[in-house]
Amino acid sequence: MDLILELIARQLGPKAALDVAREMVIWLRRDGNAPQLSPFLAHRNHLHPAVHRVQDAIAADPARDWPVEALARIACVTPRHLARLFKLHTGIGPVDYRQKLQLAQIEPLLAHRHWPMERIAEAGGFGSARDLRRVWLKQRGSPLRRAAGDAG
């Protein structure tokens, strides 16, 4: 399945591969240490259409700057009401949801040893490598570490 998804990503782009993985309910890319449920699929087992619209928007571009006001417009609710709805139906807030997707998006980039952390952080929509490390620690519970000799 990983090979098929890789071929789809090369031919049609990563969004198409993600759509296929989501439809098949499998991880887009996963190694032996990765959880079985992709963050792109986690927190989606509810029926609230406004929350799903917000999740779809974030999943389409996790690296984008997503102010809560923009997300609220997508959901057609106030920012405060969105925060309540999101937490009620997903169990987490919209910021945490986005951060989980951002980390999933940059995780494969960590294998590129010649890429500095600043470049990886920028690709993931983080303001800096320091912000990336802070979010990683918050979401994963352990510091972000790369193999010895890695850039950044």
CSV table of C-alpha atoms in Angstrom, one decimal:
chain,number,residue,atom,x,y,z
A,1,MET,CA,0.0,0.0,0.0
A,2,ASP,CA,2.9,2.4,0.8
A,3,LEU,CA,4.2,1.9,-2.7
A,4,ILE,CA,0.8,2.6,-4.3
A,5,LEU,CA,0.4,5.8,-2.2
A,6,GLU,CA,3.9,6.9,-3.2
A,7,LEU,CA,3.1,6.4,-6.9
A,8,ILE,CA,-0.2,8.3,-6.5
A,9,ALA,CA,1.7,11.2,-4.7
A,10,ARG,CA,4.3,11.4,-7.5
A,11,GLN,CA,1.7,11.3,-10.3
A,12,LEU,CA,-1.2,13.3,-8.8
A,13,GLY,CA,0.3,15.1,-5.8
A,14,PRO,CA,0.3,14.5,-2.0
A,15,LYS,CA,-3.3,15.7,-1.6
A,16,ALA,CA,-4.5,13.0,-3.9
A,17,ALA,CA,-2.5,10.4,-2.0
A,18,LEU,CA,-3.9,11.7,1.3
A,19,ASP,CA,-7.4,11.5,-0.1
A,20,VAL,CA,-6.9,7.9,-1.2
A,21,ALA,CA,-5.3,7.0,2.2
A,22,ARG,CA,-8.2,8.7,4.0
A,23,GLU,CA,-10.7,6.8,1.9
A,24,MET,CA,-9.0,3.5,2.6
A,25,VAL,CA,-8.5,4.5,6.2
A,26,ILE,CA,-4.8,3.9,6.3
A,27,TRP,CA,-1.7,5.9,7.1
A,28,LEU,CA,-0.3,7.9,4.2
A,29,ARG,CA,3.2,6.9,5.3
A,30,ARG,CA,4.1,4.9,8.4
A,31,ASP,CA,7.1,3.1,9.8
A,32,GLY,CA,7.1,0.6,12.5
A,33,ASN,CA,7.2,3.2,15.3
A,34,ALA,CA,4.3,5.3,14.0
A,35,PRO,CA,0.8,5.0,15.4
A,36,GLN,CA,-1.7,3.1,13.3
A,37,LEU,CA,-4.0,6.0,13.0
A,38,SER,CA,-2.8,9.0,11.0
A,39,PRO,CA,-3.3,12.4,12.6
A,40,PHE,CA,-5.1,13.3,9.4
A,41,LEU,CA,-7.7,10.8,10.3
A,42,ALA,CA,-7.7,11.1,14.1
A,43,HIS,CA,-10.5,13.2,15.8
A,44,ARG,CA,-12.7,12.7,12.8
A,45,ASN,CA,-15.2,10.3,14.3
A,46,HIS,CA,-18.0,12.8,14.8
A,47,LEU,CA,-20.9,14.1,12.7
A,48,HIS,CA,-20.7,17.8,13.0
A,49,PRO,CA,-20.4,19.3,9.5
A,50,ALA,CA,-19.0,22.7,10.6
A,51,VAL,CA,-16.2,21.0,12.5
A,52,HIS,CA,-15.5,18.7,9.6
A,53,ARG,CA,-15.3,21.8,7.2
A,54,VAL,CA,-12.6,23.3,9.5
A,55,GLN,CA,-10.7,20.0,9.8
A,56,ASP,CA,-10.8,19.6,6.0
A,57,ALA,CA,-9.4,23.2,5.5
A,58,ILE,CA,-6.6,22.6,8.0
A,59,ALA,CA,-5.8,19.2,6.6
A,60,ALA,CA,-5.6,20.6,3.0
A,61,ASP,CA,-2.8,23.0,4.1
A,62,PRO,CA,-1.6,22.5,7.7
A,63,ALA,CA,1.4,24.8,7.1
A,64,ARG,CA,-0.8,27.8,6.4
A,65,ASP,CA,-1.4,30.4,9.0
A,66,TRP,CA,-4.8,29.6,10.4
A,67,PRO,CA,-6.1,32.4,12.6
A,68,VAL,CA,-9.1,31.3,14.6
A,69,GLU,CA,-11.2,34.0,12.9
A,70,ALA,CA,-10.6,32.4,9.5
A,71,LEU,CA,-11.5,29.0,10.8
A,72,ALA,CA,-14.6,30.4,12.4
A,73,ARG,CA,-15.7,31.9,9.1
A,74,ILE,CA,-15.3,28.5,7.5
A,75,ALA,CA,-17.5,27.0,10.2
A,76,CYS,CA,-19.9,30.0,10.0
A,77,VAL,CA,-19.8,30.5,13.7
A,78,THR,CA,-18.0,32.8,16.1
A,79,PRO,CA,-14.4,32.0,17.2
A,80,ARG,CA,-15.5,31.3,20.7
A,81,HIS,CA,-18.3,29.0,19.5
A,82,LEU,CA,-15.9,27.2,17.2
A,83,ALA,CA,-13.5,26.5,20.1
A,84,ARG,CA,-16.4,25.0,22.1
A,85,LEU,CA,-17.7,23.0,19.2
A,86,PHE,CA,-14.3,21.7,18.2
A,87,LYS,CA,-13.4,20.6,21.7
A,88,LEU,CA,-16.9,19.0,22.2
A,89,HIS,CA,-16.8,17.0,19.0
A,90,THR,CA,-13.1,16.2,18.7
A,91,GLY,CA,-11.8,16.2,22.2
A,92,ILE,CA,-9.1,18.8,21.4
A,93,GLY,CA,-8.9,22.4,20.3
A,94,PRO,CA,-8.3,23.6,16.7
A,95,VAL,CA,-4.8,24.8,17.6
A,96,ASP,CA,-3.8,21.4,18.9
A,97,TYR,CA,-5.4,19.7,15.9
A,98,ARG,CA,-3.4,21.9,13.5
A,99,GLN,CA,-0.2,21.3,15.4
A,100,LYS,CA,-0.7,17.5,15.2
A,101,LEU,CA,-1.1,17.8,11.4
A,102,GLN,CA,1.9,20.1,11.1
A,103,LEU,CA,4.1,17.6,12.9
A,104,ALA,CA,2.8,14.7,10.8
A,105,GLN,CA,3.6,16.8,7.7
A,106,ILE,CA,7.2,17.6,8.7
A,107,GLU,CA,8.1,14.2,10.2
A,108,PRO,CA,9.2,12.7,6.9
A,109,LEU,CA,11.4,15.8,6.3
A,110,LEU,CA,13.4,15.0,9.5
A,111,ALA,CA,15.0,12.2,7.6
A,112,HIS,CA,16.6,14.7,5.2
A,113,ARG,CA,19.8,15.0,7.1
A,114,HIS,CA,21.1,17.8,4.9
A,115,TRP,CA,18.0,20.0,5.6
A,116,PRO,CA,18.5,22.5,8.5
A,117,MET,CA,15.9,22.6,11.1
A,118,GLU,CA,14.9,26.1,10.1
A,119,ARG,CA,14.1,24.9,6.6
A,120,ILE,CA,12.0,22.0,8.0
A,121,ALA,CA,10.2,24.4,10.4
A,122,GLU,CA,9.4,26.8,7.5
A,123,ALA,CA,8.0,23.9,5.4
A,124,GLY,CA,5.7,23.0,8.2
A,125,GLY,CA,4.4,26.5,8.8
A,126,PHE,CA,6.3,27.1,12.1
A,127,GLY,CA,7.8,30.5,12.7
A,128,SER,CA,11.2,29.0,13.6
A,129,ALA,CA,13.0,25.8,14.5
A,130,ARG,CA,12.5,26.9,18.1
A,131,ASP,CA,8.7,27.0,17.6
A,132,LEU,CA,8.9,23.6,16.0
A,133,ARG,CA,10.8,22.1,18.9
A,134,ARG,CA,8.3,23.7,21.4
A,135,VAL,CA,5.3,22.3,19.6
A,136,TRP,CA,7.0,18.9,19.2
A,137,LEU,CA,7.6,18.8,23.0
A,138,LYS,CA,4.0,19.9,23.7
A,139,GLN,CA,2.4,17.4,21.4
A,140,ARG,CA,4.8,14.4,21.6
A,141,GLY,CA,5.9,14.8,25.2
A,142,SER,CA,9.6,14.4,24.4
A,143,PRO,CA,12.2,16.7,22.9
A,144,LEU,CA,12.7,16.6,19.1
A,145,ARG,CA,16.0,14.9,18.4
A,146,ARG,CA,17.7,14.1,15.1
A,147,ALA,CA,20.4,11.6,14.5
A,148,ALA,CA,24.0,12.7,15.3
A,149,GLY,CA,25.5,14.7,12.4
A,150,ASP,CA,22.2,16.0,11.2
A,151,ALA,CA,21.9,19.6,10.2
A,152,GLY,CA,20.2,22.1,12.6
